[in-house]
Short mmCIF file of C-alpha atoms in Angstrom, two decimals:
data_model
loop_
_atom_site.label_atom_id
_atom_site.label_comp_id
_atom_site.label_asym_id
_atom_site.label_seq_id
_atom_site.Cartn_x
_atom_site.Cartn_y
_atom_site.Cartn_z
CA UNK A 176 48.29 -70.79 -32.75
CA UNK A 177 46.84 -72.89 -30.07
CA UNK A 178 45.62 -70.22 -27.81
CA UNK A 179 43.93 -68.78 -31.07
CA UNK A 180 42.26 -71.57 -32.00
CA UNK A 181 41.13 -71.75 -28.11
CA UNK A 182 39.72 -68.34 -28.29
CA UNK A 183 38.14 -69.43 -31.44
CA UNK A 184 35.87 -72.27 -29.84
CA UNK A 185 35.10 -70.23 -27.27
CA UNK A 186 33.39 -68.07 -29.44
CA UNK A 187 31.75 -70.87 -31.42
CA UNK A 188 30.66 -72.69 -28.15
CA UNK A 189 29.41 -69.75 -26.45
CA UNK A 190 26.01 -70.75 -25.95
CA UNK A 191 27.49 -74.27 -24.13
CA UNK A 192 29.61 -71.71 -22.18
CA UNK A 193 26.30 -70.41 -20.44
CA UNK A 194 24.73 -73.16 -20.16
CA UNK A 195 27.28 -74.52 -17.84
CA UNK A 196 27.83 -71.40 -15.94
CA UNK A 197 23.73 -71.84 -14.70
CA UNK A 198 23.99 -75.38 -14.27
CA UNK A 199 27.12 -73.90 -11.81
CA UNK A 200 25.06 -71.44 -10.37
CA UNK A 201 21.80 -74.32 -10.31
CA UNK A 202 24.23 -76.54 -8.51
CA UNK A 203 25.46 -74.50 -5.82
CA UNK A 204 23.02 -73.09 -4.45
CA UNK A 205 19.95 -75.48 -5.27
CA UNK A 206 18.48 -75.88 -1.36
CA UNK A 207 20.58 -73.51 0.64
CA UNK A 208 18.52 -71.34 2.96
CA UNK A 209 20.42 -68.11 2.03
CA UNK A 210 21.36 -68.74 -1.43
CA UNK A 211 24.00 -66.29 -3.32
CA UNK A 212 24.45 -64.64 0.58
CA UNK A 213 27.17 -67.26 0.73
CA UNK A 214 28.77 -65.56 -1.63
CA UNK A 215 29.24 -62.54 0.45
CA UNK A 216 29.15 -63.88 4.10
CA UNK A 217 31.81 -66.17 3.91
CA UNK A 218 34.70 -63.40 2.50
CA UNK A 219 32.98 -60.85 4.67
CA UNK A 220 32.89 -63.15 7.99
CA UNK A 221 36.99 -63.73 7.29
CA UNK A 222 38.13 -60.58 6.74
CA UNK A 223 35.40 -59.40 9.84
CA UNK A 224 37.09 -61.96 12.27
CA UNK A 225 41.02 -61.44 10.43
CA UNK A 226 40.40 -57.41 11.38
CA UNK A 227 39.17 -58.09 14.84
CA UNK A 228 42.33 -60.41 16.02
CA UNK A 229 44.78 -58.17 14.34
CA UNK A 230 43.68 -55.12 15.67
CA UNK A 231 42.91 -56.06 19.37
CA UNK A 232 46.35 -58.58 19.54
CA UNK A 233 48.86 -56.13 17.22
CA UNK A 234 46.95 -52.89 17.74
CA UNK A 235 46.68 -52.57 14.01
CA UNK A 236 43.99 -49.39 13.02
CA UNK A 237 40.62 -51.14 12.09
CA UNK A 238 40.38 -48.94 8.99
CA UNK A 239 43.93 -49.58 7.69
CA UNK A 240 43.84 -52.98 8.13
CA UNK A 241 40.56 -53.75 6.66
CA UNK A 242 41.54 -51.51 3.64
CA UNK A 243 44.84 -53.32 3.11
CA UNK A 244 43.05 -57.28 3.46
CA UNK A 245 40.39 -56.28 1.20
CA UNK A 246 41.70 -56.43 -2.31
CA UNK A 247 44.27 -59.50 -0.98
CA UNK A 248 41.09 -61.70 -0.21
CA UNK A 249 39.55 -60.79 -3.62
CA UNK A 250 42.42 -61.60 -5.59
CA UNK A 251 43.67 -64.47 -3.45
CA UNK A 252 40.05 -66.07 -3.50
CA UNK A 253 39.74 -65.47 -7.14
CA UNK A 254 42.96 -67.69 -7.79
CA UNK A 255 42.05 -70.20 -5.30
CA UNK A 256 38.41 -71.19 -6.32
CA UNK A 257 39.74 -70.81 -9.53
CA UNK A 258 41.78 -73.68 -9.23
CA UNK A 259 39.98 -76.07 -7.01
CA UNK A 260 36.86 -75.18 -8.84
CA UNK A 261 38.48 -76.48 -12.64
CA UNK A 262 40.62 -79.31 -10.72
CA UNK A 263 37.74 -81.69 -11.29
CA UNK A 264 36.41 -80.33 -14.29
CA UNK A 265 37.09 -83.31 -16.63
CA UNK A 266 35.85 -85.96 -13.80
CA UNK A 267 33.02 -84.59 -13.16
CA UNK A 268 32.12 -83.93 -16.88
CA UNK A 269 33.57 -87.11 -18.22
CA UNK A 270 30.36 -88.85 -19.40
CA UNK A 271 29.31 -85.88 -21.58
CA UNK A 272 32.89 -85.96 -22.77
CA UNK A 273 32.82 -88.76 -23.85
CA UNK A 274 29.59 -88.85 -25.72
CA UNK A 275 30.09 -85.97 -27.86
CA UNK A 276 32.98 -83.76 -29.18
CA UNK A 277 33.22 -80.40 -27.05
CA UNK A 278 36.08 -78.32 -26.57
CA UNK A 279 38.48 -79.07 -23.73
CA UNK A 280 38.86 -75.33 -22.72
CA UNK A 281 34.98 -74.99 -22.43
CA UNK A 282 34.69 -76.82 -18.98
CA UNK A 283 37.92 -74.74 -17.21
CA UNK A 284 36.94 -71.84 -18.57
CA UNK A 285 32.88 -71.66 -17.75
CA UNK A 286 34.00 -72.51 -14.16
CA UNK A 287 36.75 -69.84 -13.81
CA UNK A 288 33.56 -67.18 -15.21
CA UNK A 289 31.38 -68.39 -12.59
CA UNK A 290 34.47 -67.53 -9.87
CA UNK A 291 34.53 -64.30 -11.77
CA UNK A 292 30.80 -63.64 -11.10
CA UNK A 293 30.86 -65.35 -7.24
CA UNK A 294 34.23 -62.39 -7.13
CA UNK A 295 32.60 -59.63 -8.35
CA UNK A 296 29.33 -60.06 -6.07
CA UNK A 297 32.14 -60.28 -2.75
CA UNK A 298 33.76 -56.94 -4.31
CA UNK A 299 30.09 -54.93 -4.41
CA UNK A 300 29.43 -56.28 -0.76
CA UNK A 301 33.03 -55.81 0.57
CA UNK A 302 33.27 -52.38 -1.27
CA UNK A 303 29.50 -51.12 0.68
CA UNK A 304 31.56 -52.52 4.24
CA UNK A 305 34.72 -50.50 3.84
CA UNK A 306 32.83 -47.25 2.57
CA UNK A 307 30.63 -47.67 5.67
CA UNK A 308 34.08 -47.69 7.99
CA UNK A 309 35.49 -44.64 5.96
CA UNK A 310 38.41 -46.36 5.41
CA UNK A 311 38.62 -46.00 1.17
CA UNK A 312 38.30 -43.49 -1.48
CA UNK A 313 36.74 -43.48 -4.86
CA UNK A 314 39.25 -42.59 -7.37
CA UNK A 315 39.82 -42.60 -11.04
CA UNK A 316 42.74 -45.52 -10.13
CA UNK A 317 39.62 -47.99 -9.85
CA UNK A 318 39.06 -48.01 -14.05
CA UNK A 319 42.11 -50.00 -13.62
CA UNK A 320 40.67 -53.06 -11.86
CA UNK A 321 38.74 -54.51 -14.48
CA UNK A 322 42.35 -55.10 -16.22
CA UNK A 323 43.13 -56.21 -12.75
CA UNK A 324 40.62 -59.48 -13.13
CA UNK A 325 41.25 -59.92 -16.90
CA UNK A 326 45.35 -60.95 -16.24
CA UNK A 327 44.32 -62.57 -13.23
CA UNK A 328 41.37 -64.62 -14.85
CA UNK A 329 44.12 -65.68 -18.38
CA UNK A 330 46.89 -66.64 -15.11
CA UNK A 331 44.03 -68.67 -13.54
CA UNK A 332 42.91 -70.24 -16.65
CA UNK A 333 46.08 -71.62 -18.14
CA UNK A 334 47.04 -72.89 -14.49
CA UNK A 335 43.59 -74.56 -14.24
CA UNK A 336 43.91 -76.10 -18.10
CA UNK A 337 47.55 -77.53 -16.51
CA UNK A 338 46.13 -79.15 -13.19
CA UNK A 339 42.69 -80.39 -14.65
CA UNK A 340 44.29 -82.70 -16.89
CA UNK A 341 46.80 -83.78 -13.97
CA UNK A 342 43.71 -84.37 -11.98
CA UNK A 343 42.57 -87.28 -15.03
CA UNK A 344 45.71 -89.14 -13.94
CA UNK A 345 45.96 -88.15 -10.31
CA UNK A 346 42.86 -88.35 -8.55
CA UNK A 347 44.89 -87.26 -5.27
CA UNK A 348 45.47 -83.91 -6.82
CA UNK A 349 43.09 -81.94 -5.22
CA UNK A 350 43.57 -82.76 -1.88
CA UNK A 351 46.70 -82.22 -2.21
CA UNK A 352 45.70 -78.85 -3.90
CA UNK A 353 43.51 -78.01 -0.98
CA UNK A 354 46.62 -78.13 1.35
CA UNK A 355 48.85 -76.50 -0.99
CA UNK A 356 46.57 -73.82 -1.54
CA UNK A 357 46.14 -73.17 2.33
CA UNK A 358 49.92 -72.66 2.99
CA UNK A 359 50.30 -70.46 -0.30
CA UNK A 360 47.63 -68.42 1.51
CA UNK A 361 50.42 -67.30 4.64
CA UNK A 362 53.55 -67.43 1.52
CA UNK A 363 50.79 -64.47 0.11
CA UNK A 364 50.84 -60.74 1.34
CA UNK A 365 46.77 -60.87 1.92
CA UNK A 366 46.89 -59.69 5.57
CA UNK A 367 50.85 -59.98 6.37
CA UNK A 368 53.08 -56.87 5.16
CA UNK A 369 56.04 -57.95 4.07
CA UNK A 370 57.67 -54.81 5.43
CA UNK A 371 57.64 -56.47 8.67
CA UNK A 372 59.11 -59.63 8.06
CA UNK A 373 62.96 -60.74 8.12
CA UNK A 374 64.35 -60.04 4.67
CA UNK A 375 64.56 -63.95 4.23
CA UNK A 376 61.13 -64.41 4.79
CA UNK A 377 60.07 -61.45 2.54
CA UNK A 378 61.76 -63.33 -0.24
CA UNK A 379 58.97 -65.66 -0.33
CA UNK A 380 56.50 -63.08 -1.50
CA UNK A 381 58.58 -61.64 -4.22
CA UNK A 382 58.75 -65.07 -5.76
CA UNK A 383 55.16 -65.64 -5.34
CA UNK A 384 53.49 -64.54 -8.59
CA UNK A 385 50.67 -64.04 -6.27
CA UNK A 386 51.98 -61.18 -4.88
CA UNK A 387 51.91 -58.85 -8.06
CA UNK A 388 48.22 -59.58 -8.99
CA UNK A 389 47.24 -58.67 -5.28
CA UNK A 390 49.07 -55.57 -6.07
CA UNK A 391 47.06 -54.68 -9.11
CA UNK A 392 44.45 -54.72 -6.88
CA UNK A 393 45.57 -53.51 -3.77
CA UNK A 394 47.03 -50.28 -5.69
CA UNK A 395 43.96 -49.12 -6.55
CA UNK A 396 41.78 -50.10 -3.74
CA UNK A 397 43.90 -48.94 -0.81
CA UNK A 398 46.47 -46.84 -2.53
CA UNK A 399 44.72 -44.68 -4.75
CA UNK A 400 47.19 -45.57 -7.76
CA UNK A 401 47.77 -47.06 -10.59
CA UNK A 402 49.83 -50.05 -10.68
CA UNK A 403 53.40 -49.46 -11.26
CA UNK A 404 54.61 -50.78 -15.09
CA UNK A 405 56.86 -52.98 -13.66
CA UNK A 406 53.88 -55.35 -12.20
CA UNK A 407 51.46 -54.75 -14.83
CA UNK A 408 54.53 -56.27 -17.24
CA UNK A 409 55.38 -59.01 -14.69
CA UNK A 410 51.64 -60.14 -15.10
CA UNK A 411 51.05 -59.82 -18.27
CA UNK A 412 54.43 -61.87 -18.99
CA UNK A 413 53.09 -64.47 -16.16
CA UNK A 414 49.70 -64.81 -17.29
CA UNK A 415 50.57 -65.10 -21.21
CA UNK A 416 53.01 -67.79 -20.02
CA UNK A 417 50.56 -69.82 -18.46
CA UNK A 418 48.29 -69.92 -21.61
CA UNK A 419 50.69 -70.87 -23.61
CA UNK A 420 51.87 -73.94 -21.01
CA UNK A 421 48.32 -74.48 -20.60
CA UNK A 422 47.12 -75.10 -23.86
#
């Protein structure tokens, strides 16, 4: 009942919804020399230098390896800006919260739309890179990935209403967050197989929830597939979870 009546304002406060969303995109990028580039440098210069050490140090194939850290980066960066972006949400909104009655859900979920947006742009620009290096294929598998970024974005969202009310009462939150966030990146397969590591170690990913929404997009992307029922279930169970302990 909750989660409907969530949707429900979300509909009703749509037009606050984008207003928020360009006073997201106003605030970013007001005085930067090269504006929504960011968006795509910063992913691209990663996975450009991540590709380059790999393959020189472990002889890993350019191609492969490129293909394989693309759709980890999108998804990983998707959940992580998703979160630090909504830790703050209520702090840095607080006066207008407390001068008029607005929805809770509106602030978390305007910022995790704007992470949507800043993700799709680094898919287009990542997408044109690997085409250039031959090293993906257009398939029909690729309908699949805007399913991909819905159960990631309701995951994101109920995690993000959790830790942005936290965040009221902890104001150490996101730096602790921050840290978290950059160990969770090595516990994720985004550039590590987890072929090659020790069984022990390759327990980590299956009990990273991580892991299965990098595989709805890494399934398509780099394996020409569908995702198999088993992870499309064990997202859809994880993200409907975290709405419901969310709101």
């Amino acid at each position: 009942m909750k989660i409907k009546n969530n949707f429900s304002e979300l509909i009703k406060y749509k037009s606050f919804v984008k207003e928020q969303i360009r006073h997201l995109i106003f605030i970013r990028y007001r005085r930067t020399l090269f504006g929504y580039l960011w968006t795509l440098l910063n992913p691209l210069l990663i996975m450009s230098v991540t590709t380059f050490v790999f393959s020189s140090i472990y002889k890993a194939d350019i191609k492969e390896f490129a293909l394989y850290m693309f759709p980890g980066i999108l998804a990983f960066n998707f959940f992580r800006d998703s979160i630090m972006q909504s830790a703050t949400t209520y702090l840095d909104n607080e006066n207008l919260i407390l001068k008029i009655y607005v929805p809770r859900v509106l602030f978390p979920f305007s910022r995790i739309v704007f992470v949507t947006l800043d993700n799709c742009l680094m898919f287009i620009a990542l997408s044109i890179i690997i085409l250039i290096i031959g090293g993906s294929k257009i398939s029909v598998s690729l309908i699949f990935l805007p399913l991909s970024y819905l159960l990631l974005f309701l995951f994101c969202l109920g995690i993000s209403l959790i830790i942005s009310v936290f965040t009221v009462f902890f104001r150490d939150l996101p730096h602790f967050l921050s840290i978290s966030l950059q160990i969770l990146f090595f516990m994720s397969p985004v550039f590590l197989r987890p072929t090659i590591l020790p069984s022990k170690l390759n327990l980590l990913f299956k009990f990273n929830p991580l892991s299965y929404y990098i595989d709805l997009f890494r399934s398509p992307i780099m394996q020409s597939n569908f995702p198999t029922l088993q992870t499309i279930l064990i997202c859809l169970i994880l993200s409907i979870s975290s709405l419901i302990f969310g709101s």
